[in-house]
Amino acid sequence: MPETFLMALTGGICIGLAAVFLMVTLGRIGGISGIVFSAVKNPIEYSWAILFLAGLILGAFLFHFISGHPIPIFEVPIPLMLAGGFIVGVGTKLGSGCTSGHGICGIGRLSVRSIIATCTFLLLGFITVYLRLHGSVA
């Protein structure tokens, strides 16, 4: 239990520091969906976004390499994963951001819109898990 707490605390501190660093150095919100969009839209102009995303991926692999924890295996069919990613992408466009942008950066800036968005994300997540575990959703 203490190891899990320390890993979560360290991860949260790293995420917070990365968000602050991005805001201080580039004046950008650390919303991952916006960063991905910028990197795809214009990779030359937004090379920082590509480096940021590479850091996320390399950081995860580095964590697993150093800690010895196994890399999670997702037993979900690729088409289903792609469909889920597409739906999340549409949702982030409709919601003007994602959980990282609203939940980490927006709440930290006391944005009412971000607080409402994050509460909505959490509520729908709770409902989805409940229906998946106790309802008729397969």
N, CA and C of each residue as an Amber inpcrd file, in Angstrom:
protein
   414
   0.8120000  -1.2070000   0.0000000   0.0000000   0.0000000   0.0000000
   0.8540000   1.2700000   0.0000000   1.8870000   1.3690000   0.8590000
   2.6940000   2.5950000   0.8330000   3.3870000   2.8020000  -0.5110000
   3.8020000   1.7050000  -1.1710000   4.4550000   1.8340000  -2.4760000
   3.4930000   2.4240000  -3.5030000   2.2430000   1.9670000  -3.4950000
   1.2410000   2.4920000  -4.4200000   1.0070000   3.9770000  -4.1630000
   0.9090000   4.3540000  -2.8910000   0.7070000   5.7550000  -2.5390000
   1.8690000   6.6140000  -3.0230000   3.0920000   6.1480000  -2.7960000
   4.2620000   6.9310000  -3.2060000   4.3590000   7.0440000  -4.7250000
   4.0200000   5.9730000  -5.4350000   4.0470000   6.0330000  -6.9020000
   2.9950000   7.0120000  -7.4150000   1.8040000   6.9700000  -6.8290000
   0.7440000   7.8940000  -7.2420000   1.1210000   9.3280000  -6.9130000
   1.6850000   9.5560000  -5.7380000   2.1030000  10.8950000  -5.3400000
   3.1960000  11.4230000  -6.2670000   4.1790000  10.5910000  -6.5560000
   5.2630000  10.9900000  -7.4560000   4.7340000  11.2830000  -8.8500000
   3.8420000  10.4390000  -9.3420000   3.2460000  10.6750000 -10.6600000
   2.4610000  11.9710000 -10.6970000   1.6790000  12.2290000  -9.6620000
   0.9110000  13.4710000  -9.5980000   1.7980000  14.6960000  -9.5630000
   2.8760000  14.6160000  -8.7970000   3.8250000  15.7400000  -8.7370000
   4.4640000  15.9700000 -10.1090000   4.8480000  14.8910000 -10.7830000
   5.4540000  15.0250000 -12.1240000   4.4710000  15.6400000 -13.1210000
   3.2180000  15.2110000 -13.0780000   2.2060000  15.7620000 -13.9760000
   2.0100000  17.2550000 -13.6810000   1.9110000  17.5940000 -12.4090000
   1.7460000  19.0030000 -12.0340000   2.9210000  19.8510000 -12.4570000
   4.1440000  19.3600000 -12.2440000   5.3280000  20.1110000 -12.6540000
   5.3960000  20.2820000 -14.1690000   5.0240000  19.2320000 -14.9100000
   5.0260000  19.3330000 -16.3720000   4.0110000  20.3700000 -16.8440000
   2.8360000  20.3930000 -16.2160000   1.8060000  21.3660000 -16.5880000
   2.2690000  22.7840000 -16.2870000   2.8760000  22.9870000 -15.1290000
   3.3830000  24.3180000 -14.7690000   4.5160000  24.7160000 -15.7030000
   5.4320000  23.7950000 -15.9830000   6.5550000  24.0820000 -16.8750000
   6.0630000  24.4910000 -18.2580000   5.0750000  23.7770000 -18.7770000
   4.5260000  24.0920000 -20.0960000   3.8700000  25.4730000 -20.0910000
   3.1520000  25.8000000 -19.0210000   2.5020000  27.1040000 -18.9300000
   3.5330000  28.2270000 -18.8000000   4.5470000  28.0300000 -17.9780000
   5.5470000  29.0750000 -17.7440000   6.4270000  29.2900000 -18.9800000
   6.8380000  28.2030000 -19.6280000   7.7760000  28.3450000 -20.7500000
   7.1020000  28.7050000 -22.0680000   5.9270000  28.1310000 -22.3410000
   5.2850000  28.3560000 -23.6290000   3.9240000  29.0330000 -23.5260000
   3.4300000  29.1890000 -22.3160000   2.1060000  29.7840000 -22.1430000
   0.9890000  28.8880000 -22.6410000   1.2280000  27.5890000 -22.6370000
   0.2470000  26.6250000 -23.1570000  -0.3620000  25.8010000 -22.0350000
  -1.6140000  25.4310000 -22.2170000  -2.3090000  24.5330000 -21.2970000
  -1.8730000  23.1080000 -21.6100000  -1.6320000  22.3240000 -20.5600000
  -1.1830000  20.9410000 -20.7390000  -2.3110000  19.9630000 -21.0020000
  -3.1820000  20.2780000 -21.9380000  -4.2480000  19.3630000 -22.3260000
  -3.7510000  18.4500000 -23.4290000  -3.7550000  17.1640000 -23.1730000
  -3.1470000  16.2140000 -24.1060000  -3.8670000  16.2050000 -25.4550000
  -5.1910000  16.2850000 -25.4660000  -5.8960000  16.2600000 -26.7580000
  -5.5140000  17.4680000 -27.6040000  -5.3550000  18.6250000 -26.9880000
  -4.9310000  19.8190000 -27.7280000  -3.5020000  19.7010000 -28.2120000
  -2.6570000  19.0910000 -27.4040000  -1.2600000  18.8960000 -27.7930000
  -1.1650000  17.9290000 -28.9610000  -1.9300000  16.8450000 -28.9150000
  -1.9410000  15.8850000 -30.0300000  -2.4500000  16.5650000 -31.2980000
  -3.5290000  17.3470000 -31.1650000  -4.0750000  18.0500000 -32.3240000
  -3.0320000  18.9880000 -32.9280000  -2.3230000  19.7350000 -32.0840000
  -1.2870000  20.6490000 -32.5740000  -0.1720000  19.9000000 -33.2890000
   0.2520000  18.7690000 -32.7200000   1.3340000  17.9930000 -33.3190000
   0.9400000  17.4230000 -34.6740000  -0.3220000  17.0250000 -34.8200000
  -0.7870000  16.4570000 -36.0930000  -1.0520000  17.5660000 -37.1090000
  -1.6260000  18.6730000 -36.6450000  -2.0000000  19.7750000 -37.5360000
  -0.7860000  20.4020000 -38.2120000   0.2490000  20.6990000 -37.4420000
   1.4170000  21.3600000 -37.9930000   2.6590000  20.9260000 -37.2060000
   3.2270000  19.7570000 -37.5620000   4.3390000  19.2130000 -36.7770000
   5.5920000  20.0930000 -36.7870000   5.8020000  20.8780000 -37.8310000
   6.9890000  21.7350000 -37.8880000   6.8530000  22.8880000 -36.8980000
   5.7180000  23.5660000 -36.9290000   5.4900000  24.7070000 -36.0420000
   5.3400000  24.2710000 -34.5860000   4.7690000  23.0900000 -34.3810000
   4.5170000  22.6020000 -33.0300000   5.4400000  21.4470000 -32.6760000
   6.7320000  21.5960000 -32.9590000   7.6900000  20.5310000 -32.6360000
   7.7390000  20.2810000 -31.1310000   7.4600000  21.3050000 -30.3360000
   7.4240000  21.1300000 -28.8810000   6.3600000  20.1000000 -28.5020000
   5.2450000  20.0740000 -29.2520000   4.1610000  19.1410000 -28.9460000
   4.6130000  17.7020000 -29.1950000   5.3570000  17.4980000 -30.2620000
   5.8750000  16.1590000 -30.5660000   6.8420000  15.7210000 -29.4640000
   7.7050000  16.6370000 -29.0310000   8.6380000  16.3150000 -27.9500000
   7.9020000  16.0260000 -26.6410000   6.8510000  16.7840000 -26.3620000
   6.0520000  16.5660000 -25.1560000   5.4360000  15.1680000 -25.1850000
   4.8380000  14.7940000 -26.3090000   4.2130000  13.4730000 -26.4400000
   5.2560000  12.3560000 -26.3780000   6.4140000  12.5880000 -27.0000000
   7.4870000  11.5950000 -26.9230000   7.9280000  11.4080000 -25.4740000
   7.9830000  12.5030000 -24.7200000   8.3400000  12.4210000 -23.3110000
   7.3330000  11.6200000 -22.5040000   6.0480000  11.7740000 -22.8280000
   5.0180000  10.9810000 -22.1360000   5.2310000   9.4850000 -22.3690000
   5.4610000   9.1340000 -23.6200000   5.6250000   7.7240000 -23.9800000
   6.9180000   7.1660000 -23.3940000   8.0200000   7.9030000 -23.5760000
   9.3070000   7.4340000 -23.0550000   9.3080000   7.3860000 -21.5250000
   8.6310000   8.3360000 -20.8980000   8.5400000   8.3400000 -19.4420000
   7.8440000   7.0960000 -18.9140000   6.7820000   6.6740000 -19.6030000
   6.0600000   5.4650000 -19.1860000   6.9550000   4.2320000 -19.3210000
   7.6670000   4.1250000 -20.4480000   8.5610000   2.9850000 -20.6280000
   9.7030000   3.0170000 -19.6180000  10.2330000   4.2120000 -19.3440000
  11.3080000   4.3490000 -18.3690000  10.8320000   3.9200000 -16.9780000
   9.6170000   4.3230000 -16.6100000   9.0540000   3.9090000 -15.3220000
   9.0080000   2.3900000 -15.2200000   8.4860000   1.7360000 -16.2380000
   8.3640000   0.2770000 -16.1940000   9.7280000  -0.3980000 -16.1790000
  10.6850000   0.1860000 -16.8860000  12.0360000  -0.3810000 -16.9290000
  12.7130000  -0.2630000 -15.5600000  12.6190000   0.9070000 -14.9340000
  13.2820000   1.1350000 -13.6510000  12.5720000   0.4060000 -12.5130000
  11.2370000   0.4700000 -12.5030000  10.4850000  -0.0900000 -11.3760000
  10.3270000  -1.6070000 -11.4430000  10.4290000  -2.1710000 -12.6350000
  10.2150000  -3.5980000 -12.7960000   8.7530000  -3.9830000 -12.9120000
   7.8410000  -3.0050000 -12.8440000   6.4200000  -3.2910000 -13.0260000
   6.1780000  -3.6700000 -14.4860000   5.3470000  -4.6640000 -14.7220000
   5.0970000  -5.0670000 -16.1190000   4.3070000  -4.0090000 -16.8810000
   4.5420000  -3.9420000 -18.1650000   3.7770000  -3.0490000 -19.0360000
   2.3900000  -3.6450000 -19.1860000   1.3390000  -2.8520000 -18.9620000
  -0.0230000  -3.3900000 -19.0640000  -0.3150000  -3.9400000 -20.4540000
  -1.0630000  -5.0110000 -20.4820000  -1.4960000  -5.6060000 -21.7510000
  -2.9860000  -5.3550000 -21.8850000  -3.3810000  -4.7630000 -23.0010000
  -4.7860000  -4.4690000 -23.2400000  -5.3730000  -5.5690000 -24.1030000
  -6.3220000  -6.2830000 -23.5360000  -6.9650000  -7.3730000 -24.2620000
  -8.2630000  -6.8770000 -24.8910000  -8.1260000  -5.8450000 -25.7090000
  -9.2680000  -5.2350000 -26.3890000  -8.9610000  -5.2730000 -27.8800000
  -9.9160000  -5.6520000 -28.7020000  -9.6750000  -5.6670000 -30.1450000
  -9.3050000  -4.2690000 -30.6580000  -8.3550000  -4.2290000 -31.5830000
  -7.8690000  -2.9550000 -32.1330000  -9.0120000  -2.1000000 -32.6900000
  -9.9710000  -2.6540000 -33.4590000 -11.0550000  -1.8080000 -33.9620000
 -11.8640000  -1.1390000 -32.8420000 -12.0720000  -1.8790000 -31.7450000
 -12.8010000  -1.3110000 -30.6110000 -11.9930000  -0.1870000 -29.9530000
 -10.6750000  -0.3870000 -29.8420000  -9.8150000   0.6500000 -29.2800000
  -9.8160000   1.9000000 -30.1660000  -9.7550000   1.7040000 -31.4760000
  -9.7820000   2.8370000 -32.4020000 -11.1200000   3.5730000 -32.3360000
 -12.2040000   2.8280000 -32.2430000 -13.5280000   3.4520000 -32.1250000
 -13.6200000   4.2580000 -30.8340000 -13.1110000   3.7020000 -29.7350000
 -13.1040000   4.4200000 -28.4660000 -12.2820000   5.6890000 -28.5500000
 -11.1280000   5.6060000 -29.1880000 -10.2780000   6.7860000 -29.3700000
 -10.9740000   7.8580000 -30.1920000 -11.6820000   7.4330000 -31.2350000
 -12.4230000   8.3850000 -32.0700000 -13.5190000   9.0770000 -31.2630000
 -14.2520000   8.2980000 -30.4780000 -15.3300000   8.8620000 -29.6550000
 -14.7680000   9.8430000 -28.6210000 -13.6480000   9.4900000 -28.0210000
 -13.0050000  10.4020000 -27.0690000 -12.5720000  11.6790000 -27.7870000
 -12.0220000  11.5430000 -28.9840000 -11.6110000  12.7190000 -29.7570000
 -12.7720000  13.6540000 -30.0540000 -13.8970000  13.0810000 -30.4490000
 -15.0990000  13.8960000 -30.7000000 -15.5440000  14.5750000 -29.4040000
 -15.5130000  13.8380000 -28.3070000 -15.9140000  14.4050000 -27.0230000
 -15.0120000  15.5400000 -26.5770000 -13.7200000  15.4040000 -26.8000000
 -12.8130000  16.4820000 -26.3930000 -13.0050000  17.7230000 -27.2540000
 -13.3720000  17.5090000 -28.5030000 -13.6480000  18.6680000 -29.3740000
 -14.9350000  19.3600000 -28.9270000 -15.9690000  18.5700000 -28.6290000
 -17.2370000  19.1440000 -28.1640000 -17.0910000  19.8140000 -26.7950000
 -16.2690000  19.2300000 -25.9250000 -16.0970000  19.7440000 -24.5700000
 -14.9960000  20.7810000 -24.4410000 -14.4030000  21.1670000 -25.5650000
 -13.3130000  22.1580000 -25.5780000 -12.1450000  21.7400000 -24.6910000
 -11.8350000  20.4650000 -24.6970000 -10.6860000  19.9960000 -23.9400000
 -10.9150000  18.6270000 -23.3460000  -9.8700000  18.1120000 -22.7300000
  -9.9160000  16.7630000 -22.1690000  -9.7150000  16.8100000 -20.6590000
  -9.6370000  15.6470000 -20.0550000  -9.5070000  15.5900000 -18.6010000
  -8.2080000  16.2290000 -18.1210000  -7.1450000  16.1100000 -18.8860000
  -5.8880000  16.7340000 -18.4490000  -5.9660000  18.2490000 -18.5550000
  -6.5290000  18.7510000 -19.6310000  -6.6550000  20.2020000 -19.7900000
  -7.6000000  20.8130000 -18.7800000  -8.7700000  20.2030000 -18.6330000
  -9.7650000  20.7350000 -17.6910000  -9.4400000  20.3290000 -16.2520000
  -9.1760000  19.0460000 -16.0470000  -9.0270000  18.5210000 -14.6950000
  -7.7520000  18.9420000 -13.9920000  -6.6600000  19.0420000 -14.7100000
  -5.3980000  19.4010000 -14.0750000  -5.1420000  20.8970000 -14.1980000
  -5.1590000  21.3850000 -15.4210000  -4.8070000  22.7890000 -15.6370000
  -5.9700000  23.7340000 -15.3530000  -7.1670000  23.3860000 -15.7810000
  -8.3170000  24.2680000 -15.5990000  -8.7220000  24.4430000 -14.1520000
  -8.7800000  23.3480000 -13.4110000  -9.1330000  23.4480000 -11.9930000
  -8.0450000  24.2180000 -11.2500000  -6.7870000  24.0110000 -11.6250000
  -5.6900000  24.7410000 -11.0050000  -5.7880000  26.2430000 -11.2290000
  -6.4310000  26.6400000 -12.3280000  -6.6420000  28.0630000 -12.6230000
  -8.0000000  28.5420000 -12.1200000  -8.7190000  27.6770000 -11.4040000
 -10.0540000  27.9720000 -10.8530000 -11.0630000  28.3420000 -11.9350000
 -10.9520000  27.6870000 -13.0890000 -11.8880000  27.9140000 -14.1820000
 -13.2100000  27.2000000 -13.8840000 -14.2990000  27.9580000 -13.8280000
 -15.6200000  27.3760000 -13.5520000 -15.9790000  26.3710000 -14.6460000
 -15.7160000  26.7260000 -15.9000000 -16.0160000  25.8240000 -17.0150000
 -15.2750000  24.5000000 -16.8610000 -14.0080000  24.5580000 -16.4310000
 -13.2290000  23.3380000 -16.2550000 -13.7170000  22.5140000 -15.0660000
 -14.1320000  23.1750000 -14.0050000 -14.6600000  22.4570000 -12.8440000
 -15.9360000  21.7130000 -13.2310000 -16.8200000  22.3790000 -13.9740000
 -18.0590000  21.7350000 -14.4310000 -17.7400000  20.5890000 -15.3880000
 -16.8080000  20.8110000 -16.3140000 -16.4320000  19.7580000 -17.2650000
 -15.8560000  18.5480000 -16.5360000 -14.9870000  18.7780000 -15.5630000
 -14.3740000  17.6720000 -14.8330000 -15.4080000  16.9050000 -14.0170000
 -16.3310000  17.6050000 -13.3760000 -17.4050000  16.9310000 -12.6500000
 -18.2490000  16.0840000 -13.5980000 -18.4870000  16.5960000 -14.8050000
 -19.2470000  15.8500000 -15.8110000 -18.4890000  14.5940000 -16.2270000
 -17.1700000  14.7320000 -16.4850000 -16.3530000  13.5710000 -16.8540000
 -16.4420000  12.4980000 -15.7750000 -16.2640000  12.9160000 -14.5240000
 -16.2700000  11.9530000 -13.4220000 -17.6320000  11.2920000 -13.2600000
 -18.6830000  12.0810000 -13.3110000 -20.0270000  11.5290000 -13.1540000
 -20.3150000  10.4920000 -14.2370000 -20.0320000  10.8230000 -15.4770000
 -20.2830000   9.8770000 -16.5650000 -19.3700000   8.6560000 -16.4670000
 -18.1450000   8.8420000 -15.9730000 -17.2580000   7.7070000 -15.7420000
 -17.8090000   6.7680000 -14.6810000 -18.3090000   7.3410000 -13.5790000
 -18.9080000   6.5300000 -12.5180000 -20.1150000   5.7540000 -13.0480000
 -20.9670000   6.4360000 -13.8150000 -22.1620000   5.7920000 -14.3670000
 -21.7680000   4.6560000 -15.3110000 -20.7570000   4.9160000 -16.1450000
 -20.3070000   3.8940000 -17.0910000 -19.7780000   2.6560000 -16.3660000
 -18.9540000   2.8660000 -15.3490000 -18.4100000   1.7340000 -14.6020000
 -19.5330000   0.9830000 -13.8910000 -20.4600000   1.7190000 -13.3000000
 -21.5720000   1.0660000 -12.6070000 -22.3900000   0.2100000 -13.5750000
 -22.7200000   0.7830000 -14.7260000 -23.5050000   0.0240000 -15.7110000
 -22.7140000  -1.1700000 -16.2360000 -21.4290000  -0.9990000 -16.4150000
 -20.5990000  -2.0960000 -16.9230000 -20.5430000  -3.2450000 -15.9200000
 -20.4650000  -2.8970000 -14.6250000 -20.3290000  -3.9290000 -13.5980000
 -21.6610000  -4.4840000 -13.1170000 -22.7230000  -3.6340000 -13.1100000
 -23.9820000  -4.0470000 -12.4980000 -25.1820000  -4.0070000 -13.4360000
 -25.0040000  -3.4000000 -14.5710000 -26.1340000  -3.2350000 -15.4820000
 -26.0800000  -4.2310000 -16.6180000 -26.7630000  -3.8800000 -17.6690000
 -26.8580000  -4.7780000 -18.8250000 -25.8720000  -4.4240000 -19.9230000
 -24.9380000  -3.4910000 -19.6560000 -23.9540000  -3.1250000 -20.6610000
 -22.8670000  -4.1760000 -20.6930000 -22.5970000  -4.7170000 -21.8670000
 -21.6020000  -5.8010000 -21.9850000 -20.2020000  -5.3240000 -21.8160000
